[in-house]
PDB file of C-alpha atoms in Angstrom:
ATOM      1  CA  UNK A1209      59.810 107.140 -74.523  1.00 67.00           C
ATOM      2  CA  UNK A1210      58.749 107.899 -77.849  1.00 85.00           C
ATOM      3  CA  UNK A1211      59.215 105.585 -80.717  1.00 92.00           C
ATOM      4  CA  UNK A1212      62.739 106.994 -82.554  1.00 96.00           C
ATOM      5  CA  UNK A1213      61.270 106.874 -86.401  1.00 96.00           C
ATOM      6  CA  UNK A1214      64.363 107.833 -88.032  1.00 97.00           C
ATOM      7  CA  UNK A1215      66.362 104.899 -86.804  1.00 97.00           C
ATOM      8  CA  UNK A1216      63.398 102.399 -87.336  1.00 97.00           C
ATOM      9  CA  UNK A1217      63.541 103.738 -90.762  1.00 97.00           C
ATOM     10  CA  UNK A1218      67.569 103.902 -91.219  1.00 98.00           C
ATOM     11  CA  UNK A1219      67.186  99.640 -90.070  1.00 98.00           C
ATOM     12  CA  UNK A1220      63.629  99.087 -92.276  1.00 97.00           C
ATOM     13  CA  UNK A1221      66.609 100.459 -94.970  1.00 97.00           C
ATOM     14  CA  UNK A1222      68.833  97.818 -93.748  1.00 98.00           C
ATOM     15  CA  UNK A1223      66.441  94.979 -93.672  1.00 97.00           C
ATOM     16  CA  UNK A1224      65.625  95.586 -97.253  1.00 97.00           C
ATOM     17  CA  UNK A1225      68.891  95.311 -98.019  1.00 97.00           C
ATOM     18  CA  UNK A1226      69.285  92.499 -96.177  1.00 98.00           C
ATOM     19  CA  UNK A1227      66.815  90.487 -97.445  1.00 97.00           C
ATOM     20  CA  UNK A1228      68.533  91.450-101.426  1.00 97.00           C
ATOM     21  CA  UNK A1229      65.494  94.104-102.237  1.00 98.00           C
ATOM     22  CA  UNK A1230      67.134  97.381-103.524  1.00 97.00           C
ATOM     23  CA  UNK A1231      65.906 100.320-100.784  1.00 97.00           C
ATOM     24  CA  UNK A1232      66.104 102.785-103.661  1.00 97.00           C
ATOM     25  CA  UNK A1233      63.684 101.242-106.036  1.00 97.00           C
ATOM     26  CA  UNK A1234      60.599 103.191-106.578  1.00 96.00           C
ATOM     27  CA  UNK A1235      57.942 101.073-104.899  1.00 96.00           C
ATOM     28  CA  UNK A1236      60.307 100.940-101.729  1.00 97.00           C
ATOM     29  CA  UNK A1237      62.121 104.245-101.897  1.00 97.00           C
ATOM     30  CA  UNK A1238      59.171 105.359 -99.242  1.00 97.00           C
ATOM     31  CA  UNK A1239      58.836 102.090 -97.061  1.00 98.00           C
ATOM     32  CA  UNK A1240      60.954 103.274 -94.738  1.00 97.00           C
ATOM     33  CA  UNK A1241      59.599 105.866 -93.008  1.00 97.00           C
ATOM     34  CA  UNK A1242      56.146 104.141 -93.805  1.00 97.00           C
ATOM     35  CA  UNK A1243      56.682 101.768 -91.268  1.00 97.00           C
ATOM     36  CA  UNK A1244      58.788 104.239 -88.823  1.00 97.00           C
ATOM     37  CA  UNK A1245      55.291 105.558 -88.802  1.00 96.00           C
ATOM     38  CA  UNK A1246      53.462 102.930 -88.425  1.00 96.00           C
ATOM     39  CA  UNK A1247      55.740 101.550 -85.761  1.00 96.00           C
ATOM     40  CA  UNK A1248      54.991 104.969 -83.874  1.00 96.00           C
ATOM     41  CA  UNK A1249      51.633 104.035 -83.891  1.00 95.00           C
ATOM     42  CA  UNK A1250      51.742 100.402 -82.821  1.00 95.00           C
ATOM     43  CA  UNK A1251      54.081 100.759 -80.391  1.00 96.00           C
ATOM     44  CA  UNK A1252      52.957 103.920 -78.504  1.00 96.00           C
ATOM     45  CA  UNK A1253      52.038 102.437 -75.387  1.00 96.00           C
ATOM     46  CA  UNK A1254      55.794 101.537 -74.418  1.00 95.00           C
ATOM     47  CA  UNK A1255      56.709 103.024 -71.232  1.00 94.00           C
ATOM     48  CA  UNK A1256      52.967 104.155 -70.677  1.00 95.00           C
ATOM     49  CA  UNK A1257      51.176 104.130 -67.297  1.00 96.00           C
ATOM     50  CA  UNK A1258      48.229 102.025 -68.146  1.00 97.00           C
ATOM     51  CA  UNK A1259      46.598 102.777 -65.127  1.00 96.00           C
ATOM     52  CA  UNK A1260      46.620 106.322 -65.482  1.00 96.00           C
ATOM     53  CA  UNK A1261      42.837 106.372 -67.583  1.00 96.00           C
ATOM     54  CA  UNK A1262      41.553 104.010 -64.462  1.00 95.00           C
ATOM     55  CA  UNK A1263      42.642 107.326 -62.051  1.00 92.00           C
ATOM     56  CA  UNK A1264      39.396 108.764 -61.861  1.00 87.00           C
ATOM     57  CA  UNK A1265      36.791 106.705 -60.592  1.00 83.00           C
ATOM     58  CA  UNK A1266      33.331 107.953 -59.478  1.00 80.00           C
ATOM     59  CA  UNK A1267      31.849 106.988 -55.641  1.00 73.00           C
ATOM     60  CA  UNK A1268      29.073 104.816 -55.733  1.00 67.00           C
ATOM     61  CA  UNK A1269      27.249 106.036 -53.159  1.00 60.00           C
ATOM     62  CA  UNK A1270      27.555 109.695 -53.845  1.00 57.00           C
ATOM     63  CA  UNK A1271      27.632 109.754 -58.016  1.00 53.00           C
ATOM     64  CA  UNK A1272      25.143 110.229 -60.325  1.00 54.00           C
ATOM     65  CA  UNK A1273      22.978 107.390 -59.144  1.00 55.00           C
ATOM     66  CA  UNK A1274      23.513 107.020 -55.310  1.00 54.00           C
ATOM     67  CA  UNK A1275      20.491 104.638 -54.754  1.00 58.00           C
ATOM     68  CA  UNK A1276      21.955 102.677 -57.506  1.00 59.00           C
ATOM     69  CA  UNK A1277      24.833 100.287 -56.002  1.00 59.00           C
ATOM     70  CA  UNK A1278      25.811  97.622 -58.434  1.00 64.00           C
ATOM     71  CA  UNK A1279      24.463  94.040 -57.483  1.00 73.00           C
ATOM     72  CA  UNK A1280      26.652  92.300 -60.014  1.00 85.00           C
ATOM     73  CA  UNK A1281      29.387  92.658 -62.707  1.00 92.00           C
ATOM     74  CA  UNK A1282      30.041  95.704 -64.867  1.00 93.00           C
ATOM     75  CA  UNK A1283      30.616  94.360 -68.684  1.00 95.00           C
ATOM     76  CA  UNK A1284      31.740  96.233 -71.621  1.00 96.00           C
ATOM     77  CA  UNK A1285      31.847  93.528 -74.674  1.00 96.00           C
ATOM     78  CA  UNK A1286      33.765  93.732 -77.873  1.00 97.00           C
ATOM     79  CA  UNK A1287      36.276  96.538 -77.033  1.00 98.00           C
ATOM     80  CA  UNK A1288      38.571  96.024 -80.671  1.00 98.00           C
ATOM     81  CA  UNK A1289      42.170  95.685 -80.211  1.00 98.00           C
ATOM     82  CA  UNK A1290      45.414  95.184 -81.883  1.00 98.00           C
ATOM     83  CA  UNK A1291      48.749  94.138 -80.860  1.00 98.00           C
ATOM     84  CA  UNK A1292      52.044  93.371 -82.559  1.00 96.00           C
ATOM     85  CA  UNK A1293      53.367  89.711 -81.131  1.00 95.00           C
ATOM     86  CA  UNK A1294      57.170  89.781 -80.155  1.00 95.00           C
ATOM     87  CA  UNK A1295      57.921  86.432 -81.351  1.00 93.00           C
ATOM     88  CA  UNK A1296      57.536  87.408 -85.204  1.00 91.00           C
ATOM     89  CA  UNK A1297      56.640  91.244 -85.067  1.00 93.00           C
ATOM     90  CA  UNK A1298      53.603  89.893 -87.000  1.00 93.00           C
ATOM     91  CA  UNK A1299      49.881  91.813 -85.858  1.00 95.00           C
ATOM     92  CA  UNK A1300      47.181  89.988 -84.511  1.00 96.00           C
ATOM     93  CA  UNK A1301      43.916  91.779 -83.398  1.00 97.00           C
ATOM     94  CA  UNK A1302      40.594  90.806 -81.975  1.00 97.00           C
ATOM     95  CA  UNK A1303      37.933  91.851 -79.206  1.00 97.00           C
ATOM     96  CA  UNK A1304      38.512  92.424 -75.951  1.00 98.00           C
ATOM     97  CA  UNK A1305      35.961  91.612 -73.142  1.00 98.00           C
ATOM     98  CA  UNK A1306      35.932  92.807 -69.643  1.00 98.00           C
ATOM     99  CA  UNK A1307      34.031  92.912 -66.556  1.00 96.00           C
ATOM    100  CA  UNK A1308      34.712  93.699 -62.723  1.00 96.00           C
ATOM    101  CA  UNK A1309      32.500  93.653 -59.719  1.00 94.00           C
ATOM    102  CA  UNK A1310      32.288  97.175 -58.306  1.00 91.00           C
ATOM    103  CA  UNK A1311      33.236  97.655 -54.996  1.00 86.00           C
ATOM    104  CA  UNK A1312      32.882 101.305 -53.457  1.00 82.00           C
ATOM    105  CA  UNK A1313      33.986 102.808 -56.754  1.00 83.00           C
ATOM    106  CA  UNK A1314      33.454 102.418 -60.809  1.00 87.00           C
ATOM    107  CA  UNK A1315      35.198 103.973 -63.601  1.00 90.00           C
ATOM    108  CA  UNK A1316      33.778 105.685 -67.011  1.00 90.00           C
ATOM    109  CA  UNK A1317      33.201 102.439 -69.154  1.00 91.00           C
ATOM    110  CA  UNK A1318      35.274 104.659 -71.836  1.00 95.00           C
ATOM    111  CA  UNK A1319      38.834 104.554 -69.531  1.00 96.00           C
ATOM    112  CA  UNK A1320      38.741 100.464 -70.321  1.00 97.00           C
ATOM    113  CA  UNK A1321      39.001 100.531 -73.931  1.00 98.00           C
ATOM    114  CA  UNK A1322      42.374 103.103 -73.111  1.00 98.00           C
ATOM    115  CA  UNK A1323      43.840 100.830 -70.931  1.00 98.00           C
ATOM    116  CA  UNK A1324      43.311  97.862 -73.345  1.00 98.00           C
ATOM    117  CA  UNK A1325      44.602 100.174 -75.877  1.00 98.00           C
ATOM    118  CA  UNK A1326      48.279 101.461 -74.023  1.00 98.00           C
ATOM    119  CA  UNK A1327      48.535  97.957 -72.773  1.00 98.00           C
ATOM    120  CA  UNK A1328      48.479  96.376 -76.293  1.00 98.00           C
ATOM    121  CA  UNK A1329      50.259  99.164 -78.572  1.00 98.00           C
ATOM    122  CA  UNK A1330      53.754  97.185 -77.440  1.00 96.00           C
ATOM    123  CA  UNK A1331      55.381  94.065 -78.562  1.00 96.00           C
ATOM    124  CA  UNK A1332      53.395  91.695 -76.509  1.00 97.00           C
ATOM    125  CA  UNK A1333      51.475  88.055 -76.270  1.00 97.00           C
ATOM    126  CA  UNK A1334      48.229  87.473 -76.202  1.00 97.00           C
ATOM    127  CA  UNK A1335      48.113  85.318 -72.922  1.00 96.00           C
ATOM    128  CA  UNK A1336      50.255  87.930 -71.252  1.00 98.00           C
ATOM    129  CA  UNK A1337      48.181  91.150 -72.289  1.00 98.00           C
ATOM    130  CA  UNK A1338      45.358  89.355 -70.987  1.00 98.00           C
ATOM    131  CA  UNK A1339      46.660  89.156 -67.826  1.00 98.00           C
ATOM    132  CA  UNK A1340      48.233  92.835 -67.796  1.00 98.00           C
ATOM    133  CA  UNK A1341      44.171  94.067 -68.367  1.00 98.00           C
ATOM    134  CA  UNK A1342      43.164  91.961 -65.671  1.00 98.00           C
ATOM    135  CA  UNK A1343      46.179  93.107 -62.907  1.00 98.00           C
ATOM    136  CA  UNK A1344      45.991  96.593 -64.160  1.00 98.00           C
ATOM    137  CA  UNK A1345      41.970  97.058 -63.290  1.00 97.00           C
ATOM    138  CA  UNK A1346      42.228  94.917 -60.519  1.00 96.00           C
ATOM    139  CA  UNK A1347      45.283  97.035 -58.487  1.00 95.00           C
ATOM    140  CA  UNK A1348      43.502 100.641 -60.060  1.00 94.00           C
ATOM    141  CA  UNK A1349      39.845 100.020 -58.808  1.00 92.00           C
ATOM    142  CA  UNK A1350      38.429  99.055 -55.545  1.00 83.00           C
ATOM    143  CA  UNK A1351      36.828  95.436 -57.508  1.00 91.00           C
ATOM    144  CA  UNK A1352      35.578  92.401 -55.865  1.00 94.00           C
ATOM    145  CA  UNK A1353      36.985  90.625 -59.330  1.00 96.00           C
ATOM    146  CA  UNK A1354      37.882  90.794 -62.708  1.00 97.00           C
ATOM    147  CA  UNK A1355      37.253  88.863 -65.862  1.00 98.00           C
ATOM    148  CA  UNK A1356      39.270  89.656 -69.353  1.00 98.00           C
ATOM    149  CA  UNK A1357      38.691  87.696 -72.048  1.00 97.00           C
ATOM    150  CA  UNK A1358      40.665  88.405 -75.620  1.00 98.00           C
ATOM    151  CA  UNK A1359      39.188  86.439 -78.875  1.00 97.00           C
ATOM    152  CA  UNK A1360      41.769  87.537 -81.198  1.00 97.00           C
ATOM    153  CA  UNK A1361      43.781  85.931 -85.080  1.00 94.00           C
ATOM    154  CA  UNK A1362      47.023  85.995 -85.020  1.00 93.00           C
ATOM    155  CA  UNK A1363      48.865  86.111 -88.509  1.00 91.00           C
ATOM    156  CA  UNK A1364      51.724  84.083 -87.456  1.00 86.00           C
ATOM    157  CA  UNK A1365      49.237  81.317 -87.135  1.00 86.00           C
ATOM    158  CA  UNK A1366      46.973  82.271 -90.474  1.00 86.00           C
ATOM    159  CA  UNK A1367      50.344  83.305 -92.592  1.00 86.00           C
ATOM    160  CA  UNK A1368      53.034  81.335 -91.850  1.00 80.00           C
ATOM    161  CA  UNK A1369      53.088  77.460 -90.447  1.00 72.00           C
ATOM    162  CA  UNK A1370      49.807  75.420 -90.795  1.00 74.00           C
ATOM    163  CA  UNK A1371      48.142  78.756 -92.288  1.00 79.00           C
ATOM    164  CA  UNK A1372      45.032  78.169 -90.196  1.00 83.00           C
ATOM    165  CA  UNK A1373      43.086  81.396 -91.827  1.00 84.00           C
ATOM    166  CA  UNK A1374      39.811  80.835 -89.586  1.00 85.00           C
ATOM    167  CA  UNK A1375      40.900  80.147 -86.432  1.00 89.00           C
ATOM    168  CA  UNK A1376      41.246  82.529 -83.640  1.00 93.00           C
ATOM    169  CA  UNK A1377      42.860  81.788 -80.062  1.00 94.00           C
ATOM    170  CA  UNK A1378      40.661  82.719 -76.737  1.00 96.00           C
ATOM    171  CA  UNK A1379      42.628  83.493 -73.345  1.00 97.00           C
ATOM    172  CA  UNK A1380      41.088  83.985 -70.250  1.00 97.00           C
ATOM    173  CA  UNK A1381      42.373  86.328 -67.237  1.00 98.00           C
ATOM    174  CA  UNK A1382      40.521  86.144 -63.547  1.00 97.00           C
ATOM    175  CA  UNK A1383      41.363  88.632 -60.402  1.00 97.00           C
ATOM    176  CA  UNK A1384      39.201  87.915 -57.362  1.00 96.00           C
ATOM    177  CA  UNK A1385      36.024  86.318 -56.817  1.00 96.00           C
ATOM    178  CA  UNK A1386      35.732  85.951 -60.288  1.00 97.00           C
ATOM    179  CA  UNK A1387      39.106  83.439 -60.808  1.00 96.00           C
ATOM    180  CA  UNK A1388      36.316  80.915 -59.474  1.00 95.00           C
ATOM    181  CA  UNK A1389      35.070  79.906 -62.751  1.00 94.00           C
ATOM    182  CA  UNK A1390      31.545  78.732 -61.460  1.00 94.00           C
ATOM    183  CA  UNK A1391      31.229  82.447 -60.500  1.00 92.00           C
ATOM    184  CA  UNK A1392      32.636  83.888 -64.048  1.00 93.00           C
ATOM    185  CA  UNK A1393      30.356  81.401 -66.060  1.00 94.00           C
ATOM    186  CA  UNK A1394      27.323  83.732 -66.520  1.00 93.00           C
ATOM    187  CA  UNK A1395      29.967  86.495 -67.783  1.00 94.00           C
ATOM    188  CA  UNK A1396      31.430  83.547 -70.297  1.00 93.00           C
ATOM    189  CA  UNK A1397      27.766  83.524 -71.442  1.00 93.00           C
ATOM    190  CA  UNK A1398      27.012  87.176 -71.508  1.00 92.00           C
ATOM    191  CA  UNK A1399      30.589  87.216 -73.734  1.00 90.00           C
ATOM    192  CA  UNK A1400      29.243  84.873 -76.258  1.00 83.00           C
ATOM    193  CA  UNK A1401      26.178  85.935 -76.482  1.00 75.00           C
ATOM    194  CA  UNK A1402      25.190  87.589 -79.758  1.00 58.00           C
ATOM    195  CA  UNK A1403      24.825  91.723 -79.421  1.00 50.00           C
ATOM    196  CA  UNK A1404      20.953  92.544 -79.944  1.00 42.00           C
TER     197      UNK A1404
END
């Protein structure tokens, strides 16, 4: 279901209003529909299957590389995401972090970045988006495990309240062998390793 802009910008109209701001005033005359847009944008991935980009997976013993079976975790680090947090319709944004032990099957590394993507562009939580990424690659893909971990600010916390401007909040999500977190800890270290 597609985002309906010209009621989001009929209430943005209201909310200026509301808040004793004068809609028609030249620097807001246009706000409206500004954020109708942008709310388009960050909220696209409502009523999206995020499993869908996951749907075509590539056999590991008859793809590109069939002497090539995977001995340990797939890992594609600092996939850049944003989200809009439902408590205060305030953005946060950060990295994302994934990795799954293959089983028979793997996925283009590009479908996890879209699934990170249509899983985040919808009012959401941090912990629970997390944990969406993690179920969503875990039921898609025949894995052994999972690992998800989202570094991300959150302007609730660096705007409003204590205005902490530096800090960031980590979650961590685990599907299989790899909710053990003596078997995820080389992956923690791979995460926070610096790219070379």
């Amino acid at each position: 279901m597609a985002v309906d802009r010209e009621r989001v910008s009929s209430l943005v109209r209201e909310l200026l209003d509301a808040i004793g701001e004068d809609p028609d005033r030249p620097g807001l005359r246009q706000t409206p529909q500004r954020v109708a847009e942008l709310y388009a944008d960050f909220f696209a991935g409502v009523g999206q299957d995020a499993a869908a980009p996951l749907a075509h997976t590539i056999s590991v013993s008859s793809g590109p590389a069939p002497d090539t079976t995977p001995s340990g975790a797939v890992m594609l680090r600092g996939i850049r995401f944003r989200s809009v947090c439902e408590h205060h319709l305030l953005p946060f944004a950060g990295r994302a972090h994934i990795a799954y032990l293959p089983g028979e099957q793997v996925v283009g590394l590009g479908a996890l970045p879209k699934v990170v993507d249509i899983l985040a562009d919808r009012p959401q939580v941090q912990e629970r988006l997390g944990e969406q990424i993690a179920d969503t690659i875990a039921q898609a893909l025949d894995c052994r495990g999972v690992l998800v971990v989202l570094d991300a600010v959150h302007e609730c916390v660096t705007m409003r309240g204590g205005k902490q401007t530096d800090a960031s909040t980590v979650t961590i999500a685990a599907r299989g062998e790899l909710a053990d977190p003596a078997a995820r800890a080389e992956l923690v270290a791979l995460i926070g390793r610096e790219s070379a």
